[in-house]
Coordinates of C-alpha atoms (C1' of nucleotides) in Angstrom, one line a residue:
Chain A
X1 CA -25.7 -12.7 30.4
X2 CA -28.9 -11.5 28.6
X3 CA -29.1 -12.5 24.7
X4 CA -27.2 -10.2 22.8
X5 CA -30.1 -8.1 20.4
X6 CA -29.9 -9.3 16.7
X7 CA -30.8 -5.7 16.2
X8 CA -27.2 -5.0 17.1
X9 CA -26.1 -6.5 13.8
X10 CA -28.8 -7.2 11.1
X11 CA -28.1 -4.4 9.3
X12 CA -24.4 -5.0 8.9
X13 CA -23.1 -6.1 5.1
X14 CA -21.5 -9.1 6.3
X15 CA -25.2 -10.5 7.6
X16 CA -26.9 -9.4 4.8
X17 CA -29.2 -11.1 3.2
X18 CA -29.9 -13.4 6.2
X19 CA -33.4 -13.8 8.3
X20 CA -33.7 -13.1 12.0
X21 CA -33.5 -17.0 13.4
X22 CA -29.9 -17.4 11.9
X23 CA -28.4 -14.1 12.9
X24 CA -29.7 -15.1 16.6
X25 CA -28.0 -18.2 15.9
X26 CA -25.0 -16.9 14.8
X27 CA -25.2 -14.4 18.1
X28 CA -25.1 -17.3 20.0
X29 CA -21.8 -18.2 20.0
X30 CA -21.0 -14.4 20.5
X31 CA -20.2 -12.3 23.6
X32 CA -19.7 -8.6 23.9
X33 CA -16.4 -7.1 25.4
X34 CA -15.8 -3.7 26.5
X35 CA -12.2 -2.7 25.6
X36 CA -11.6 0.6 27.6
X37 CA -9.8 3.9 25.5
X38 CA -5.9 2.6 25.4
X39 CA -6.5 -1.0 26.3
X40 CA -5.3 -3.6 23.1
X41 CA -7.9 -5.8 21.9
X42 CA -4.7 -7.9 19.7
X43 CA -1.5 -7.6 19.2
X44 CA 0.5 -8.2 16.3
X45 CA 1.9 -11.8 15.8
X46 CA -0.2 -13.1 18.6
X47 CA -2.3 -16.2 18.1
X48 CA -5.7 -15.0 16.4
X49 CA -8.3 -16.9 18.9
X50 CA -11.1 -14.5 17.9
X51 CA -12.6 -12.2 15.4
X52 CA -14.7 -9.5 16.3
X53 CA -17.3 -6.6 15.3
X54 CA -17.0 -3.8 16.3
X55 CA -20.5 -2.2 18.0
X56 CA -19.4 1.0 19.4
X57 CA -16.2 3.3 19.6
X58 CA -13.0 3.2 17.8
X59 CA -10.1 1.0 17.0
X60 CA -6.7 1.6 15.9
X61 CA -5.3 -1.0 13.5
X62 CA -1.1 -0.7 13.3
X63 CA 1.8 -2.2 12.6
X64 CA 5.5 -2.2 13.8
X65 CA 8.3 -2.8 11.6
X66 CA 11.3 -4.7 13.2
X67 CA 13.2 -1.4 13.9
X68 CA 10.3 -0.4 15.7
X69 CA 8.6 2.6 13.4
X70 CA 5.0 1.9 13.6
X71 CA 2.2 2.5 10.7
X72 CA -1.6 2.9 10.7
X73 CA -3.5 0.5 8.9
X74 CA -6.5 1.7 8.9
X75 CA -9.5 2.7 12.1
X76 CA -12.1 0.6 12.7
X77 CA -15.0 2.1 13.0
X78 CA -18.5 0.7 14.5
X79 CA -20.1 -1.6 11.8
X80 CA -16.8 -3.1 11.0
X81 CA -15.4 -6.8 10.9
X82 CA -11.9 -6.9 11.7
X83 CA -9.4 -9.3 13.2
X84 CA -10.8 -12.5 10.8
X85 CA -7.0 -13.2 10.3
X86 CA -7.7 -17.1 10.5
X87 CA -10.5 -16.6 7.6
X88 CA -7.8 -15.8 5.5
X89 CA -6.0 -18.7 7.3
X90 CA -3.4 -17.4 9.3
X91 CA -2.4 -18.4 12.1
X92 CA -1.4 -14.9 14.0
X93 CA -2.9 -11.2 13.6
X94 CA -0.4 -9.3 11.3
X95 CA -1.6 -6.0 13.4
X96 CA -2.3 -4.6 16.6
X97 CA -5.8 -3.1 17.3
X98 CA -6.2 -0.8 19.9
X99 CA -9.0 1.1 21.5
X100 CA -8.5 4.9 20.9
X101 CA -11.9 5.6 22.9
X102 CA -14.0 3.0 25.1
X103 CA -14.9 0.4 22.9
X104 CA -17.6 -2.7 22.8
X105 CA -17.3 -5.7 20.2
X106 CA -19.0 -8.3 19.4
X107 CA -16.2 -11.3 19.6
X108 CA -16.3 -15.0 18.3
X109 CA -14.3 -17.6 18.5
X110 CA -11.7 -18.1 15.6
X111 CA -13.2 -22.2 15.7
X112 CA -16.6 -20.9 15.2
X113 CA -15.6 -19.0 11.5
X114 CA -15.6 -22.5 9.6
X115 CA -18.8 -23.5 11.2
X116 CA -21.1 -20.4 10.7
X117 CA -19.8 -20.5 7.3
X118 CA -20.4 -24.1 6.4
X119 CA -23.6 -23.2 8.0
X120 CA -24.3 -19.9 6.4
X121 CA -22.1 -19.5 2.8
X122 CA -23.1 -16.1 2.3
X123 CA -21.0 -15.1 5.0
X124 CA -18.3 -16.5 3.1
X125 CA -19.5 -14.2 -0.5
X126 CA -19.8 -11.0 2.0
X127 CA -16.8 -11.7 3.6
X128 CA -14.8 -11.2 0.3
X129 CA -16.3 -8.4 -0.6
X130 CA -15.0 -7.2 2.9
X131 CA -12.1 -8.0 2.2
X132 CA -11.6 -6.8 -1.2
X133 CA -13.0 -3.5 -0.4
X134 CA -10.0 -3.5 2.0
X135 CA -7.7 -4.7 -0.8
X136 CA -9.0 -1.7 -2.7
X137 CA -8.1 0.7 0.0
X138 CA -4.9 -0.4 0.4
X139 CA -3.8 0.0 -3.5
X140 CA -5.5 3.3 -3.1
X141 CA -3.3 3.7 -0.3
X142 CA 0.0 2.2 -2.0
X143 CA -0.8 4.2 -5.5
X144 CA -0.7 7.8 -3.4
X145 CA 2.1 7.5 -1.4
X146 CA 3.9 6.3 -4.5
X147 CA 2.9 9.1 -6.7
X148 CA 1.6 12.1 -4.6
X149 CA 3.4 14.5 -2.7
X150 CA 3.0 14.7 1.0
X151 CA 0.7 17.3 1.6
X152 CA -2.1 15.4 -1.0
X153 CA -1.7 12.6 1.0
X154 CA -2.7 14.3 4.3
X155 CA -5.9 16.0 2.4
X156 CA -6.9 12.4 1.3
X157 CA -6.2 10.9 4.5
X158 CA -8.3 13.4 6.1
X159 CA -10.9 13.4 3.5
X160 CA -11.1 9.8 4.1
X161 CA -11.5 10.0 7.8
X162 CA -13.8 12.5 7.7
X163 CA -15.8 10.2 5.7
X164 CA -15.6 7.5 7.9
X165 CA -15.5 8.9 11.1
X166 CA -16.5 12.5 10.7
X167 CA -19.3 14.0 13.1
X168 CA -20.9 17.6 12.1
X169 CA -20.7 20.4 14.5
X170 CA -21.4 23.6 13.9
X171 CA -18.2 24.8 11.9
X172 CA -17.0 21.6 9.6
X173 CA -16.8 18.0 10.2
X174 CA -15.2 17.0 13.0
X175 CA -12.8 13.6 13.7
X176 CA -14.8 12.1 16.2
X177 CA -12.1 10.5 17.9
X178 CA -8.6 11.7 19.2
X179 CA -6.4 11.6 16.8
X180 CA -2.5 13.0 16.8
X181 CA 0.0 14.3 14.1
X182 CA 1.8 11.7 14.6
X183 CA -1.0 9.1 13.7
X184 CA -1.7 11.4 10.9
X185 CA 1.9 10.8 10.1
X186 CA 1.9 7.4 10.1
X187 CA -1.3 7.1 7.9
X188 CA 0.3 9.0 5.3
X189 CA 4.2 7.7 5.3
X190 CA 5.5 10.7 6.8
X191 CA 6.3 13.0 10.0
X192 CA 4.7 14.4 12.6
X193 CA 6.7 17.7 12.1
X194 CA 5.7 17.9 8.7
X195 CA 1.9 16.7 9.4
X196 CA 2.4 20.0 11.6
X197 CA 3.6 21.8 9.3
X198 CA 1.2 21.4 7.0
X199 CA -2.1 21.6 9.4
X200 CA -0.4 25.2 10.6
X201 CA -0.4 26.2 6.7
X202 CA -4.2 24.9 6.4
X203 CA -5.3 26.6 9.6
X204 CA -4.0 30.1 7.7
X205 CA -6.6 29.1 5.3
X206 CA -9.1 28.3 7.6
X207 CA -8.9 24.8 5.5
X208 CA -9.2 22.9 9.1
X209 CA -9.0 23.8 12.3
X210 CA -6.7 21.4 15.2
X211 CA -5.8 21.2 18.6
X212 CA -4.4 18.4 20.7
X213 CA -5.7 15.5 19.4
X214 CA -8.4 17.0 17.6
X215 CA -8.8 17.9 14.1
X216 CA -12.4 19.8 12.4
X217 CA -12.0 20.1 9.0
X218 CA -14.0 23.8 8.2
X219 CA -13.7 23.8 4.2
X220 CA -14.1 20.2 2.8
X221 CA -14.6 21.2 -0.5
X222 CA -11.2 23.9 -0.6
X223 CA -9.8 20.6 0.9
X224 CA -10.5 18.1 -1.6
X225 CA -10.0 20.5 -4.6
X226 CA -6.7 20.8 -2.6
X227 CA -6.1 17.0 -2.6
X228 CA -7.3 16.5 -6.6
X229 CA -5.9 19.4 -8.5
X230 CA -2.7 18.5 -10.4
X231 CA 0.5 19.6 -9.1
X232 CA 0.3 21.9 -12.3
Chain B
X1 CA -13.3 -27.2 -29.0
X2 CA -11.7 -30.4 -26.9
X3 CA -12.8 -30.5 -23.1
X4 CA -10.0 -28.8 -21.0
X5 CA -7.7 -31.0 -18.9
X6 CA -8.4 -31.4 -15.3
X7 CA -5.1 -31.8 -14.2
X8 CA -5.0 -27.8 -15.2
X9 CA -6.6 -26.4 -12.3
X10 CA -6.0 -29.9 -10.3
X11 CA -3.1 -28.5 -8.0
X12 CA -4.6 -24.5 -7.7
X13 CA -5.3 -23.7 -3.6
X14 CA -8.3 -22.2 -5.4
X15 CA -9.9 -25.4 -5.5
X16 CA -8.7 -27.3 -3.0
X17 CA -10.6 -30.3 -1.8
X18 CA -12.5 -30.9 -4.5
X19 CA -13.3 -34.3 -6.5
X20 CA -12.3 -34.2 -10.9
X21 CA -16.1 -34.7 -11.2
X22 CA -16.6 -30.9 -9.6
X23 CA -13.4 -29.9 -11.9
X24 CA -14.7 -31.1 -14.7
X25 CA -18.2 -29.4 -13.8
X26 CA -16.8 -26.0 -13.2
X27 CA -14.7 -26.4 -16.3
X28 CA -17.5 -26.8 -18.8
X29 CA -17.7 -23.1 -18.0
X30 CA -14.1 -22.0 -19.0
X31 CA -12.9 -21.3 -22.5
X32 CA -9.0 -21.1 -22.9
X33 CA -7.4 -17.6 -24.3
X34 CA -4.1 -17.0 -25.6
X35 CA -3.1 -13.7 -24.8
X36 CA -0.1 -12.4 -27.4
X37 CA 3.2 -10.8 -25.5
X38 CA 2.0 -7.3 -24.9
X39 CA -2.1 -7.6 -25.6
X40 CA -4.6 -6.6 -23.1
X41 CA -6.7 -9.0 -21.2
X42 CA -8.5 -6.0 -19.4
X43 CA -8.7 -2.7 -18.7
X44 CA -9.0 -0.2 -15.9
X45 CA -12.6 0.8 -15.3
X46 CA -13.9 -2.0 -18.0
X47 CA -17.2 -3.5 -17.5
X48 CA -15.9 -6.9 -15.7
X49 CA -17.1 -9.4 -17.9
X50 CA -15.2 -12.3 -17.2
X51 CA -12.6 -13.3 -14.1
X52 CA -9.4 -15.9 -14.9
X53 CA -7.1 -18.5 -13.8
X54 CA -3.2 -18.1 -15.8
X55 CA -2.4 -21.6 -16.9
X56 CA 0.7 -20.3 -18.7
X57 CA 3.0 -16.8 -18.9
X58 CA 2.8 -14.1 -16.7
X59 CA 0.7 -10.6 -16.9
X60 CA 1.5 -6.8 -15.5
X61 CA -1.2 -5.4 -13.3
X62 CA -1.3 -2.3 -13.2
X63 CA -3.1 1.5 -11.8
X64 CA -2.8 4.4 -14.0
X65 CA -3.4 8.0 -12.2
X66 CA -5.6 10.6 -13.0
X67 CA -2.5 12.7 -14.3
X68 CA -1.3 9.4 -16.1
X69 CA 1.0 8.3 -13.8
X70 CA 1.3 4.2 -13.2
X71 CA 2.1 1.7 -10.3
X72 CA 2.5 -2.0 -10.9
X73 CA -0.1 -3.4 -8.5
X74 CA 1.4 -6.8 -8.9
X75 CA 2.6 -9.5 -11.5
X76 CA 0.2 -12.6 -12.2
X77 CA 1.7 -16.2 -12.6
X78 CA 1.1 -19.4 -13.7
X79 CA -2.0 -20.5 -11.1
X80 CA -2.8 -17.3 -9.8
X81 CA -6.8 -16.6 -10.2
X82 CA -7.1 -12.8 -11.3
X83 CA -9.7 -10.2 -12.5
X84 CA -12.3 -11.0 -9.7
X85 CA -13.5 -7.7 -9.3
X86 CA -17.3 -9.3 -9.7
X87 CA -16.6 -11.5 -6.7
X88 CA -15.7 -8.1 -4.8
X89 CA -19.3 -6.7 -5.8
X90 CA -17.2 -4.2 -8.4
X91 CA -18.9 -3.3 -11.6
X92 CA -15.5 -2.5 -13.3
X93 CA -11.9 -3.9 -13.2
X94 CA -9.9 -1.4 -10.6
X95 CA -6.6 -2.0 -13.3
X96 CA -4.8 -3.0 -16.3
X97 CA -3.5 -6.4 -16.9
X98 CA -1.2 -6.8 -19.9
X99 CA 0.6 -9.8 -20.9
X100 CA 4.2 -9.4 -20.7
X101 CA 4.8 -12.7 -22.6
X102 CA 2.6 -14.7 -24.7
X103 CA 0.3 -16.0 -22.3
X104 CA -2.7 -18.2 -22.1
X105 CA -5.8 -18.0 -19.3
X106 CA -9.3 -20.4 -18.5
X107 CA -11.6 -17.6 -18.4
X108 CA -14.9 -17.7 -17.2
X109 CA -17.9 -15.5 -17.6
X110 CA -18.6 -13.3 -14.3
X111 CA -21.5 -14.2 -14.5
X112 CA -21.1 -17.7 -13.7
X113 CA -19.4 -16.1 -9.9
X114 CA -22.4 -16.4 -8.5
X115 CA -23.8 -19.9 -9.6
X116 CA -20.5 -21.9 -9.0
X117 CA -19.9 -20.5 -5.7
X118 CA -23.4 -21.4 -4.3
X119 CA -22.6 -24.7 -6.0
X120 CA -19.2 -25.2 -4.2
X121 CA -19.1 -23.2 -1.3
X122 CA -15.5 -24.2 -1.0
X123 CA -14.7 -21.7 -3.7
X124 CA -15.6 -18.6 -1.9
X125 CA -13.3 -20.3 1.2
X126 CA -10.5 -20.2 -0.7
X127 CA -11.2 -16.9 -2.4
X128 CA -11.3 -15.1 1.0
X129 CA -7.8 -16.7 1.9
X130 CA -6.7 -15.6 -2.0
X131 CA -7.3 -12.3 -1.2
X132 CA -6.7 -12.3 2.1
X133 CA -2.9 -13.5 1.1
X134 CA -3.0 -10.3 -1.8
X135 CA -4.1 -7.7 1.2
X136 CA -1.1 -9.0 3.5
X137 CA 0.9 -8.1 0.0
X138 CA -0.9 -4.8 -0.6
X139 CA -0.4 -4.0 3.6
X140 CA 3.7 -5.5 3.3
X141 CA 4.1 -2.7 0.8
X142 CA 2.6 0.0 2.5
X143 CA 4.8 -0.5 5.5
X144 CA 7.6 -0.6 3.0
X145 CA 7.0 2.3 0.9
X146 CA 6.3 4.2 4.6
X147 CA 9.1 3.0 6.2
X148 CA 12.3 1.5 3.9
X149 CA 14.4 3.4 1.6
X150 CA 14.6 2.9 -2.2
X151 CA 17.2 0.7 -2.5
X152 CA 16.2 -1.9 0.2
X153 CA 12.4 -1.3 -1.0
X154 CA 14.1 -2.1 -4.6
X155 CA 16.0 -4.9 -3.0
X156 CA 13.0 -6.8 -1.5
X157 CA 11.1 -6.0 -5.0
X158 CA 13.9 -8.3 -6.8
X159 CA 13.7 -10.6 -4.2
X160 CA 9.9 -11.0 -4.1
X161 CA 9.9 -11.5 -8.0
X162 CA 12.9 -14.3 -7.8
X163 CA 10.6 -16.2 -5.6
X164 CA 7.8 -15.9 -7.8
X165 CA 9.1 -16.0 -11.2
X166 CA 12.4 -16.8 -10.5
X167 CA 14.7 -19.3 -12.8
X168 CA 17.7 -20.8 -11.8
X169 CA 20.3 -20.0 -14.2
X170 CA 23.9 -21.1 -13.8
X171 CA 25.1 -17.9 -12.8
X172 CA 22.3 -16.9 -10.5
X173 CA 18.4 -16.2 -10.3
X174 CA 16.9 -15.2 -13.3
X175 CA 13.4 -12.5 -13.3
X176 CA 11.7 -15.5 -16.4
X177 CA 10.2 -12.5 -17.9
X178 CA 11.1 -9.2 -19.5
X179 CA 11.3 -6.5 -17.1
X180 CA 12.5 -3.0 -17.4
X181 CA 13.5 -0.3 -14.9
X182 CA 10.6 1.2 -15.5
X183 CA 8.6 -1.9 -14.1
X184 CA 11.0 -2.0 -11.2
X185 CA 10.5 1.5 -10.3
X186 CA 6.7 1.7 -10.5
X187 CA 6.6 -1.3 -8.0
X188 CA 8.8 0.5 -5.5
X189 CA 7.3 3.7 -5.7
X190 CA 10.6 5.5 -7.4
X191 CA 12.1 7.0 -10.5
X192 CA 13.7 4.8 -13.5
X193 CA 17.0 6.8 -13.3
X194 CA 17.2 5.8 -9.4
X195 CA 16.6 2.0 -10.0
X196 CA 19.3 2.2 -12.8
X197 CA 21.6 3.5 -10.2
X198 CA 20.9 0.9 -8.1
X199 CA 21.5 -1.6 -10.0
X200 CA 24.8 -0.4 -11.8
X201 CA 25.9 -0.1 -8.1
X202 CA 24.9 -3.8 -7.5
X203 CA 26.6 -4.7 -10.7
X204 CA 29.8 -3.6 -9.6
X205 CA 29.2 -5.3 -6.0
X206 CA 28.6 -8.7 -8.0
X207 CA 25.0 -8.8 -6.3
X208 CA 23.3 -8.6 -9.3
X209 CA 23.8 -8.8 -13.4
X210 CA 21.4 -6.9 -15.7
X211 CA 20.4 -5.7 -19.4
X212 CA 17.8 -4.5 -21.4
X213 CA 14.7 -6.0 -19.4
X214 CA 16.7 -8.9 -18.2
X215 CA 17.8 -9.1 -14.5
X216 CA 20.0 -12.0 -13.0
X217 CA 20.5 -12.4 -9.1
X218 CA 24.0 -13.4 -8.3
X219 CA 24.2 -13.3 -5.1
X220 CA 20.4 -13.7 -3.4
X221 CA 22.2 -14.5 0.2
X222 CA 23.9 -11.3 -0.3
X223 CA 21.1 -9.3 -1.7
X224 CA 18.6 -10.6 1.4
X225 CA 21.2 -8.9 3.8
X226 CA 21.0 -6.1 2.2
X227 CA 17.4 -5.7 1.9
X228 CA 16.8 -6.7 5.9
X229 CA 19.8 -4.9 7.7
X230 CA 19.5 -1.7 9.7
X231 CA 20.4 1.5 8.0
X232 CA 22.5 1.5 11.2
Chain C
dC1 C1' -2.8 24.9 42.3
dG2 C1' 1.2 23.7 40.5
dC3 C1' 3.9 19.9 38.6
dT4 C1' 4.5 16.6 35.0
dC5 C1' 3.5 14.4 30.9
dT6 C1' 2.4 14.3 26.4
dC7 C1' 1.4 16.6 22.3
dT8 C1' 2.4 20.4 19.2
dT9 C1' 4.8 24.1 16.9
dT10 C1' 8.6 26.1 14.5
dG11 C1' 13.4 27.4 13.1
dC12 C1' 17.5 25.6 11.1
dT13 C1' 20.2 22.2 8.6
dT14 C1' 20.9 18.3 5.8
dC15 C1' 20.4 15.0 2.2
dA16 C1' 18.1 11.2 -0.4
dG17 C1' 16.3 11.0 -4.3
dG18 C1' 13.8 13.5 -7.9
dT19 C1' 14.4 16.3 -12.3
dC20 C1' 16.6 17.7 -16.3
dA21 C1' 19.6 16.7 -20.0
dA22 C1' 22.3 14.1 -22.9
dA23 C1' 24.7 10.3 -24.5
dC24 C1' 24.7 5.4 -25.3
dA25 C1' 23.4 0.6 -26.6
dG26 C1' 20.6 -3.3 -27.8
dT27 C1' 16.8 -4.9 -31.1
dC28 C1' 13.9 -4.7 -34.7
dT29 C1' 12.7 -3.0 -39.3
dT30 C1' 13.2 -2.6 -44.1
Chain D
dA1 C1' 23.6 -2.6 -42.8
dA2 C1' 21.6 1.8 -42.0
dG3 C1' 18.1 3.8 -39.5
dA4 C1' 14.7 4.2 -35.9
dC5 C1' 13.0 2.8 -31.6
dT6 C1' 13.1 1.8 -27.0
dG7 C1' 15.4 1.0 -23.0
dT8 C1' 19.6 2.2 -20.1
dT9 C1' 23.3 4.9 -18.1
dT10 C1' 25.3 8.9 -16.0
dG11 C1' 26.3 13.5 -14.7
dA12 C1' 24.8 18.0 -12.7
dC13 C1' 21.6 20.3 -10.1
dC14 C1' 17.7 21.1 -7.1
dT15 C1' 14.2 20.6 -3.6
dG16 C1' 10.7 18.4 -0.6
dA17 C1' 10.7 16.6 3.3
dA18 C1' 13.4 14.4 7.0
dG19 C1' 16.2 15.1 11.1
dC20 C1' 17.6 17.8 15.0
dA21 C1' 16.7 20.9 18.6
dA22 C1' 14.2 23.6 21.6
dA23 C1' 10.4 26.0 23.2
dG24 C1' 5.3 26.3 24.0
dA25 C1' 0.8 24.6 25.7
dG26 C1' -3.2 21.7 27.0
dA27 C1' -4.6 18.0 30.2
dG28 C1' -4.4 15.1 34.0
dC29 C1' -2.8 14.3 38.6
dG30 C1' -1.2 14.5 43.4

DNA sequence: CGCTCTCTTTGCTTCAGGTCAAACAGTCTT
DNA sequence: AAGACTGTTTGACCTGAAGCAAAGAGAGCG
């Protein structure tokens, strides 16, 4: 296999702040995977052997409750560190990522996290601010679904994806990855027939605009006005 | 003032694996605040001056909305390292921590983040797993709120704070600080008037016994059941 | 091209839990 | 010990969203 191109990654947050000869080292002990749409990349509870970047395409990150009802944690999107479960030293992944278009990562070892960061401690200082970013997200997450009513939630959700993942076309941002009601649904703690429900009310509005697996939102600012104003 | 004790911070995960002298060293940095039953020790959106260790009491955390609604983001106890917004690149404190007893904290400048970590590279280790452990929480509680109904969401509330700040009392498990219904219901995401309910159902079961900001366990065998089974 | 699968829409019904309202009971104050 | 708070309980009512059911509609496949 060629050398993987530092160019791949020196621009990434977690690497910042580092010069060219240590992000090749650090690529050393790297190799790139392809993870086709649909294929799993971990499961949830499996032993967590590696920790990845993602370079290109889309993950998503879910779990599943004991009685089986399953909830997004979040996408990952290209730039992103994810599955450094043993960084906060666990032993298992507490998720299951999986590819929701064809996919290429940059994957490590899980034994070669303590060694880059003895080696390289501001992996350790961006690292936390990765993961309390996330940490952020997910109060974010946990304040709306306690105090906002359903349709807010779907707004933000889709604000927030948008952001993230959202590609310009002619007519609105666009989701740049298939996405379903019912993962919709289980980004916001409720249905697919009420995710429905509420996209058919929007599409009235020409708020957004959504097919199968597809969602363009046309007005983002009547949407997020939507998503702030108080319930009055 | 006297030099602070050692044997303080000795036993915290936060600094694990390293030697009194390095104690003592990051120590010199730390003054000691007594926080009065009900006082602030920050705010939401404060400039983050300063991040803590609680050596004694316990604190509130919590989000207030937009519209003034709150969540409890979490309760702080004895040895739990809080306010380290700075260490997550923040500028501001993303909540409100109130002391919900008289309390005292080693408090550090923020500004001294940045020196002792490059000093002890340890420290950032064990931060990532710190918060790492806090976004499992934050992620539990998602699924929750998502997927569980109030009273088994209220259930595994009571049963998280026994474990935390739990006293054994003759008759039971006792929550060691004063905690309303209010408190109970902005953890869960619900209304005071439902959590009341609950637990005046509870009472009558023998699961539980609680007053004014006072709850007792009974029956934590019985309560666990509750809080895991199927809604069948 | 037509069959099958998966995703989506929509109507109808139900109900958990929120809202509103009022009474009640510890605790603290003076 | 009377009054004022603050927290708790309970009842009556209402509604947002879930559950159930069934029909439609793209997309992929043989």
């Amino acid at each position: 296999m060629p050398n993987l191109d530092k160019s791949l990654i020196a621009d990434l947050p977690v690497f910042a702040g580092m010069t060219p000869d240590d992000l090749g080292d650090i690529l050393k002990e790297a190799q790139s995977i392809r993870y086709p749409k649909g294929s799993s990349v971990f499961q949830q509870d499996e032993e967590a052997h590696s920790f990845f970047i993602l370079l290109h395409g889309h993950l998503r990150v879910m779990k599943v409750t004991p009685d089986g009802q399953q909830v997004v944690v979040r996408f990952v999107n290209a730039g992103d560190l994810f599955g450094i479960a043993m960084a906060m030293a666990r032993k298992t992944y507490p998720a299951t990522a999986t590819a929701v278009v064809d996919s290429l990562a940059l994957v490590w070892p899980s034994a070669a996290w303590p060694r880059l960061v003895a080696k390289y401690p501001s992996l350790a200082v961006n690292t936390i601010q990765t993961v309390g970013s996330r940490l952020d997200d997910a109060h974010t997450r946990v304040v709306e679904i306690s105090t906002q009513q359903v349709e807010k939630r779907v707004a933000h959700a889709l604000l927030r994806l948008a952001q993230q993942a959202g590609r310009k076309s002619e007519d609105g941002i666009q989701i740049d990855f298939p996405i379903s009601r019912q993962d919709v649904a289980e980004m916001t703690g409720t249905t697919l027939h009420t995710v429905s429900r509420i996209l058919s009310g929007w599409e009235d509005q020409d708020l957004v605009e959504s097919g199968r697996q597809k969602i363009t939102i046309r007005n983002p600012h009547k949407l997020f006005m939507l998503a702030e104003r108080p319930v009055d």
